[in-house]
Amino acid sequence: MKYNILVCDDEKDIVSAIEIYLKAEGYEVFKAYNGLEALEVVEEEDIHLILMDLMMPKMDGMTAILKIREKENIPIIILSAKSEITDKIIGLNMGADDYIIKPFNAIELIARVNSTIRRYTSLGSAELNEETLTIGRISMDDAAKEVRIDGEIVNLTPHEYKILRLLMKNKGRVFSSDEIYEQVWEESAHDVKKVISVHISHLRDKIEINPRKPDLIKSVYGMGYKLEDQG
């Protein structure tokens, strides 16, 4: 299968360079130069991954990500010259899946793209189709890649989905932030507590009755997270 990647950045030279790298890997590339153009491409094309700049005219990347997340679970990698951890956390809070700081290394970019595509497509693999998981209010249909809370479908990003699946498959087991990152992101963990905390917070917002007093995804002080069945 040929995967379609949308590259959105107001610097055309960067878009052209990324297009060369991605086409050399066999990807089909769609281009946009602001958030509004990105939304149009997502509406018209079957996009499997988005590389999104943050600072752009007409509509910035953050706004575009929020609008995309209202309807789609397409994985998104942020491209930004901002290296501060707060910007990374804000991007993840907006619904992005990963973050690359410009100027980036072409080899790293391709590695992250390949890894994200692999994680995203693996959600429909035969392994995930073996069963439907049900714990308390949560029902996960792996074949349809759907999660329902009390019968209502909730919209999860690929990383949120895989974190929830990991916890559901291992009900009651405590996973550290590093363990969650290594199993979901499939790469070594380095200083990932804030990243995992953001994803857990988003997951709680979507599945808990009261995210501030979660009864499903529990924090174990100093150790990590686990999923409990409160019936």
mmCIF file of C-alpha atoms in Angstrom:
data_model
loop_
_atom_site.group_PDB
_atom_site.id
_atom_site.type_symbol
_atom_site.label_atom_id
_atom_site.label_comp_id
_atom_site.label_asym_id
_atom_site.label_seq_id
_atom_site.Cartn_x
_atom_site.Cartn_y
_atom_site.Cartn_z
ATOM 1 C CA MET A 1 0.000 0.000 0.000
ATOM 2 C CA LYS A 2 1.228 3.503 -0.827
ATOM 3 C CA TYR A 3 0.793 5.913 2.092
ATOM 4 C CA ASN A 4 -0.200 9.549 1.652
ATOM 5 C CA ILE A 5 1.588 12.171 3.741
ATOM 6 C CA LEU A 6 0.559 15.825 4.014
ATOM 7 C CA VAL A 7 3.409 18.275 4.590
ATOM 8 C CA CYS A 8 2.256 21.696 5.826
ATOM 9 C CA ASP A 9 4.784 24.515 6.302
ATOM 10 C CA ASP A 10 4.826 28.115 5.103
ATOM 11 C CA GLU A 11 8.501 27.782 4.108
ATOM 12 C CA LYS A 12 8.306 26.292 0.626
ATOM 13 C CA ASP A 13 11.970 25.257 0.598
ATOM 14 C CA ILE A 14 11.361 23.077 3.659
ATOM 15 C CA VAL A 15 8.281 21.518 2.087
ATOM 16 C CA SER A 16 10.207 20.785 -1.112
ATOM 17 C CA ALA A 17 13.102 19.196 0.804
ATOM 18 C CA ILE A 18 10.768 17.001 2.863
ATOM 19 C CA GLU A 19 8.918 16.011 -0.311
ATOM 20 C CA ILE A 20 12.186 14.752 -1.822
ATOM 21 C CA TYR A 21 13.005 12.698 1.293
ATOM 22 C CA LEU A 22 9.524 11.178 1.517
ATOM 23 C CA LYS A 23 9.182 10.375 -2.184
ATOM 24 C CA ALA A 24 12.542 8.592 -2.027
ATOM 25 C CA GLU A 25 10.950 6.345 0.626
ATOM 26 C CA GLY A 26 7.967 5.613 -1.614
ATOM 27 C CA TYR A 27 5.425 7.923 0.039
ATOM 28 C CA GLU A 28 2.902 10.016 -1.864
ATOM 29 C CA VAL A 29 3.239 13.661 -0.786
ATOM 30 C CA PHE A 30 0.558 16.366 -0.582
ATOM 31 C CA LYS A 31 1.595 19.948 0.145
ATOM 32 C CA ALA A 32 0.030 22.858 2.025
ATOM 33 C CA TYR A 33 1.458 26.198 3.119
ATOM 34 C CA ASN A 34 -0.940 27.178 5.893
ATOM 35 C CA GLY A 35 -3.528 25.595 8.152
ATOM 36 C CA LEU A 36 -6.464 26.414 5.882
ATOM 37 C CA GLU A 37 -4.855 24.650 2.934
ATOM 38 C CA ALA A 38 -4.069 21.677 5.181
ATOM 39 C CA LEU A 39 -7.733 21.352 6.180
ATOM 40 C CA GLU A 40 -8.750 21.368 2.508
ATOM 41 C CA VAL A 41 -6.309 18.566 1.683
ATOM 42 C CA VAL A 42 -7.492 16.457 4.640
ATOM 43 C CA GLU A 43 -11.070 16.960 3.504
ATOM 44 C CA GLU A 44 -10.363 15.916 -0.080
ATOM 45 C CA GLU A 45 -7.659 13.229 0.210
ATOM 46 C CA ASP A 46 -7.080 10.018 2.151
ATOM 47 C CA ILE A 47 -4.171 11.176 4.316
ATOM 48 C CA HIS A 48 -2.292 8.709 6.541
ATOM 49 C CA LEU A 49 0.132 11.115 8.279
ATOM 50 C CA ILE A 50 0.521 14.877 8.659
ATOM 51 C CA LEU A 51 3.732 16.862 9.184
ATOM 52 C CA MET A 52 2.564 20.223 10.554
ATOM 53 C CA ASP A 53 4.435 23.462 11.186
ATOM 54 C CA LEU A 54 3.177 25.635 14.054
ATOM 55 C CA MET A 55 3.797 29.252 13.026
ATOM 56 C CA MET A 56 2.005 29.931 9.719
ATOM 57 C CA PRO A 57 -0.126 32.713 8.192
ATOM 58 C CA LYS A 58 -3.916 32.587 7.732
ATOM 59 C CA MET A 59 -4.257 29.633 10.153
ATOM 60 C CA ASP A 60 -1.523 28.423 12.479
ATOM 61 C CA GLY A 61 -0.656 24.789 13.054
ATOM 62 C CA MET A 62 -2.196 24.573 16.519
ATOM 63 C CA THR A 63 -5.593 25.735 15.249
ATOM 64 C CA ALA A 64 -5.397 23.372 12.292
ATOM 65 C CA ILE A 65 -4.551 20.427 14.571
ATOM 66 C CA LEU A 66 -7.522 21.189 16.810
ATOM 67 C CA LYS A 67 -9.871 21.329 13.814
ATOM 68 C CA ILE A 68 -8.462 18.100 12.338
ATOM 69 C CA ARG A 69 -8.850 16.337 15.687
ATOM 70 C CA GLU A 70 -12.554 17.228 15.759
ATOM 71 C CA LYS A 71 -13.120 14.720 12.935
ATOM 72 C CA GLU A 72 -9.981 12.671 12.296
ATOM 73 C CA ASN A 73 -7.470 10.477 14.158
ATOM 74 C CA ILE A 74 -4.754 10.931 11.530
ATOM 75 C CA PRO A 75 -1.345 10.846 13.250
ATOM 76 C CA ILE A 76 0.325 14.262 13.331
ATOM 77 C CA ILE A 77 4.000 15.130 13.746
ATOM 78 C CA ILE A 78 4.720 18.758 14.601
ATOM 79 C CA LEU A 79 7.566 20.537 12.789
ATOM 80 C CA SER A 80 8.714 23.557 14.761
ATOM 81 C CA ALA A 81 11.764 25.714 15.379
ATOM 82 C CA LYS A 82 10.629 26.096 18.970
ATOM 83 C CA SER A 83 12.630 23.805 21.212
ATOM 84 C CA GLU A 84 11.120 24.674 24.604
ATOM 85 C CA ILE A 85 9.500 21.755 26.426
ATOM 86 C CA THR A 86 6.371 23.881 27.022
ATOM 87 C CA ASP A 87 5.752 24.150 23.281
ATOM 88 C CA LYS A 88 6.158 20.396 22.920
ATOM 89 C CA ILE A 89 3.625 19.785 25.698
ATOM 90 C CA ILE A 90 1.197 22.314 24.199
ATOM 91 C CA GLY A 91 1.472 20.555 20.849
ATOM 92 C CA LEU A 92 0.785 17.186 22.417
ATOM 93 C CA ASN A 93 -2.130 18.695 24.315
ATOM 94 C CA MET A 94 -3.576 19.868 21.016
ATOM 95 C CA GLY A 95 -3.591 16.265 19.783
ATOM 96 C CA ALA A 96 -0.231 15.851 18.046
ATOM 97 C CA ASP A 97 1.496 12.461 18.229
ATOM 98 C CA ASP A 98 5.135 13.495 17.926
ATOM 99 C CA TYR A 99 7.366 16.559 17.669
ATOM 100 C CA ILE A 100 10.472 17.294 15.573
ATOM 101 C CA ILE A 101 12.570 20.416 16.088
ATOM 102 C CA LYS A 102 13.799 22.332 13.039
ATOM 103 C CA PRO A 103 16.401 22.196 11.634
ATOM 104 C CA PHE A 104 16.009 18.423 11.628
ATOM 105 C CA ASN A 105 18.136 15.591 10.354
ATOM 106 C CA ALA A 106 16.646 13.885 7.277
ATOM 107 C CA ILE A 107 17.458 10.440 8.648
ATOM 108 C CA GLU A 108 15.671 11.207 11.932
ATOM 109 C CA LEU A 109 12.680 12.611 10.073
ATOM 110 C CA ILE A 110 12.296 9.497 7.932
ATOM 111 C CA ALA A 111 12.774 7.226 10.970
ATOM 112 C CA ARG A 112 10.008 9.029 12.853
ATOM 113 C CA VAL A 113 7.711 9.009 9.839
ATOM 114 C CA ASN A 114 8.252 5.290 9.249
ATOM 115 C CA SER A 115 7.743 4.530 12.939
ATOM 116 C CA THR A 116 4.539 6.577 13.157
ATOM 117 C CA ILE A 117 3.096 5.015 9.999
ATOM 118 C CA ARG A 118 3.961 1.542 11.337
ATOM 119 C CA ARG A 119 2.265 2.217 14.676
ATOM 120 C CA TYR A 120 -0.802 3.690 13.006
ATOM 121 C CA THR A 121 -1.290 0.846 10.537
ATOM 122 C CA SER A 122 -0.604 -1.813 13.179
ATOM 123 C CA LEU A 123 -3.847 -0.791 14.881
ATOM 124 C CA GLY A 124 -5.627 -2.799 12.195
ATOM 125 C CA SER A 125 -3.338 -5.799 12.254
ATOM 126 C CA ALA A 126 -4.437 -9.392 12.736
ATOM 127 C CA GLU A 127 -3.108 -9.371 16.294
ATOM 128 C CA LEU A 128 -5.493 -6.595 17.251
ATOM 129 C CA ASN A 129 -8.443 -8.264 15.581
ATOM 130 C CA GLU A 130 -8.364 -11.311 17.820
ATOM 131 C CA GLU A 131 -10.753 -10.028 20.449
ATOM 132 C CA THR A 132 -13.002 -7.322 21.764
ATOM 133 C CA LEU A 133 -11.899 -6.064 25.161
ATOM 134 C CA THR A 134 -14.490 -4.988 27.716
ATOM 135 C CA ILE A 135 -13.659 -3.623 31.152
ATOM 136 C CA GLY A 136 -16.311 -1.799 33.133
ATOM 137 C CA ARG A 137 -17.694 1.063 31.053
ATOM 138 C CA ILE A 138 -15.021 0.599 28.367
ATOM 139 C CA SER A 139 -15.450 -1.558 25.268
ATOM 140 C CA MET A 140 -12.637 -1.750 22.687
ATOM 141 C CA ASP A 141 -13.337 -3.240 19.252
ATOM 142 C CA ASP A 142 -9.896 -3.821 17.733
ATOM 143 C CA ALA A 143 -11.221 -4.791 14.318
ATOM 144 C CA ALA A 144 -13.070 -1.484 13.959
ATOM 145 C CA LYS A 145 -10.484 0.476 15.977
ATOM 146 C CA GLU A 146 -13.368 1.810 18.056
ATOM 147 C CA VAL A 147 -13.591 2.543 21.747
ATOM 148 C CA ARG A 148 -16.955 3.002 23.413
ATOM 149 C CA ILE A 149 -17.699 4.361 26.864
ATOM 150 C CA ASP A 150 -21.148 3.365 28.081
ATOM 151 C CA GLY A 151 -21.981 2.533 24.473
ATOM 152 C CA GLU A 152 -20.902 5.897 23.070
ATOM 153 C CA ILE A 153 -17.935 6.056 20.659
ATOM 154 C CA VAL A 154 -15.035 8.195 21.876
ATOM 155 C CA ASN A 155 -12.495 9.716 19.514
ATOM 156 C CA LEU A 156 -8.948 8.638 20.453
ATOM 157 C CA THR A 157 -5.634 9.407 18.789
ATOM 158 C CA PRO A 158 -3.472 6.409 17.799
ATOM 159 C CA HIS A 159 -1.228 6.856 20.844
ATOM 160 C CA GLU A 160 -4.179 7.216 23.221
ATOM 161 C CA TYR A 161 -5.675 4.075 21.707
ATOM 162 C CA LYS A 162 -2.504 2.048 22.183
ATOM 163 C CA ILE A 163 -1.990 3.289 25.747
ATOM 164 C CA LEU A 164 -5.542 2.315 26.631
ATOM 165 C CA ARG A 165 -5.168 -1.044 24.922
ATOM 166 C CA LEU A 166 -1.941 -1.726 26.833
ATOM 167 C CA LEU A 167 -3.629 -0.957 30.154
ATOM 168 C CA MET A 168 -6.756 -2.950 29.260
ATOM 169 C CA LYS A 169 -4.747 -5.997 28.211
ATOM 170 C CA ASN A 170 -2.921 -5.852 31.543
ATOM 171 C CA LYS A 171 -5.684 -4.836 33.937
ATOM 172 C CA GLY A 172 -4.370 -4.088 37.410
ATOM 173 C CA ARG A 173 -0.704 -4.038 36.383
ATOM 174 C CA VAL A 174 1.240 -0.840 37.049
ATOM 175 C CA PHE A 175 3.231 0.536 34.100
ATOM 176 C CA SER A 176 5.862 3.220 34.557
ATOM 177 C CA SER A 177 5.990 6.150 32.141
ATOM 178 C CA ASP A 178 9.101 4.643 30.557
ATOM 179 C CA GLU A 179 7.386 1.267 30.061
ATOM 180 C CA ILE A 180 4.338 2.881 28.466
ATOM 181 C CA TYR A 181 6.495 4.962 26.138
ATOM 182 C CA GLU A 182 8.683 2.049 25.069
ATOM 183 C CA GLN A 183 5.702 -0.193 24.301
ATOM 184 C CA VAL A 184 3.564 2.438 22.561
ATOM 185 C CA TRP A 185 6.212 4.522 20.795
ATOM 186 C CA GLU A 186 8.460 1.484 20.203
ATOM 187 C CA GLU A 187 11.655 3.372 21.015
ATOM 188 C CA SER A 188 13.860 3.999 24.033
ATOM 189 C CA ALA A 189 12.447 6.292 26.704
ATOM 190 C CA HIS A 190 14.343 9.390 27.812
ATOM 191 C CA ASP A 191 12.703 11.964 30.094
ATOM 192 C CA VAL A 192 9.172 11.047 28.994
ATOM 193 C CA LYS A 193 7.145 11.574 32.184
ATOM 194 C CA LYS A 194 5.586 14.820 30.962
ATOM 195 C CA VAL A 195 4.779 13.328 27.563
ATOM 196 C CA ILE A 196 3.008 10.329 29.109
ATOM 197 C CA SER A 197 1.285 12.566 31.667
ATOM 198 C CA VAL A 198 -0.209 14.642 28.843
ATOM 199 C CA HIS A 199 -1.524 11.560 27.018
ATOM 200 C CA ILE A 200 -2.959 10.049 30.216
ATOM 201 C CA SER A 201 -4.646 13.372 30.994
ATOM 202 C CA HIS A 202 -6.229 13.432 27.516
ATOM 203 C CA LEU A 203 -7.326 9.831 27.865
ATOM 204 C CA ARG A 204 -8.948 10.572 31.219
ATOM 205 C CA ASP A 205 -10.762 13.572 29.738
ATOM 206 C CA LYS A 206 -12.338 11.233 27.196
ATOM 207 C CA ILE A 207 -13.169 8.135 29.275
ATOM 208 C CA GLU A 208 -13.552 9.167 32.906
ATOM 209 C CA ILE A 209 -16.790 10.432 34.456
ATOM 210 C CA ASN A 210 -14.701 12.900 36.472
ATOM 211 C CA PRO A 211 -11.178 13.214 35.024
ATOM 212 C CA ARG A 212 -9.975 14.933 38.216
ATOM 213 C CA LYS A 213 -11.071 11.910 40.256
ATOM 214 C CA PRO A 214 -10.478 9.023 37.833
ATOM 215 C CA ASP A 215 -11.983 5.649 38.680
ATOM 216 C CA LEU A 216 -10.529 3.790 35.668
ATOM 217 C CA ILE A 217 -6.969 4.950 34.969
ATOM 218 C CA LYS A 218 -5.308 5.206 38.361
ATOM 219 C CA SER A 219 -2.009 6.867 39.234
ATOM 220 C CA VAL A 220 0.263 4.937 41.571
ATOM 221 C CA TYR A 221 2.444 7.537 43.257
ATOM 222 C CA GLY A 222 6.053 7.340 42.173
ATOM 223 C CA MET A 223 5.434 4.205 40.094
ATOM 224 C CA GLY A 224 3.130 4.840 37.141
ATOM 225 C CA TYR A 225 -0.393 4.027 35.960
ATOM 226 C CA LYS A 226 -2.817 1.129 35.938
ATOM 227 C CA LEU A 227 -6.368 0.396 34.790
ATOM 228 C CA GLU A 228 -8.918 -0.695 37.376
ATOM 229 C CA ASP A 229 -12.388 -2.128 36.861
ATOM 230 C CA GLN A 230 -14.799 -0.268 39.100
ATOM 231 C CA GLY A 231 -17.740 -2.256 37.781
#
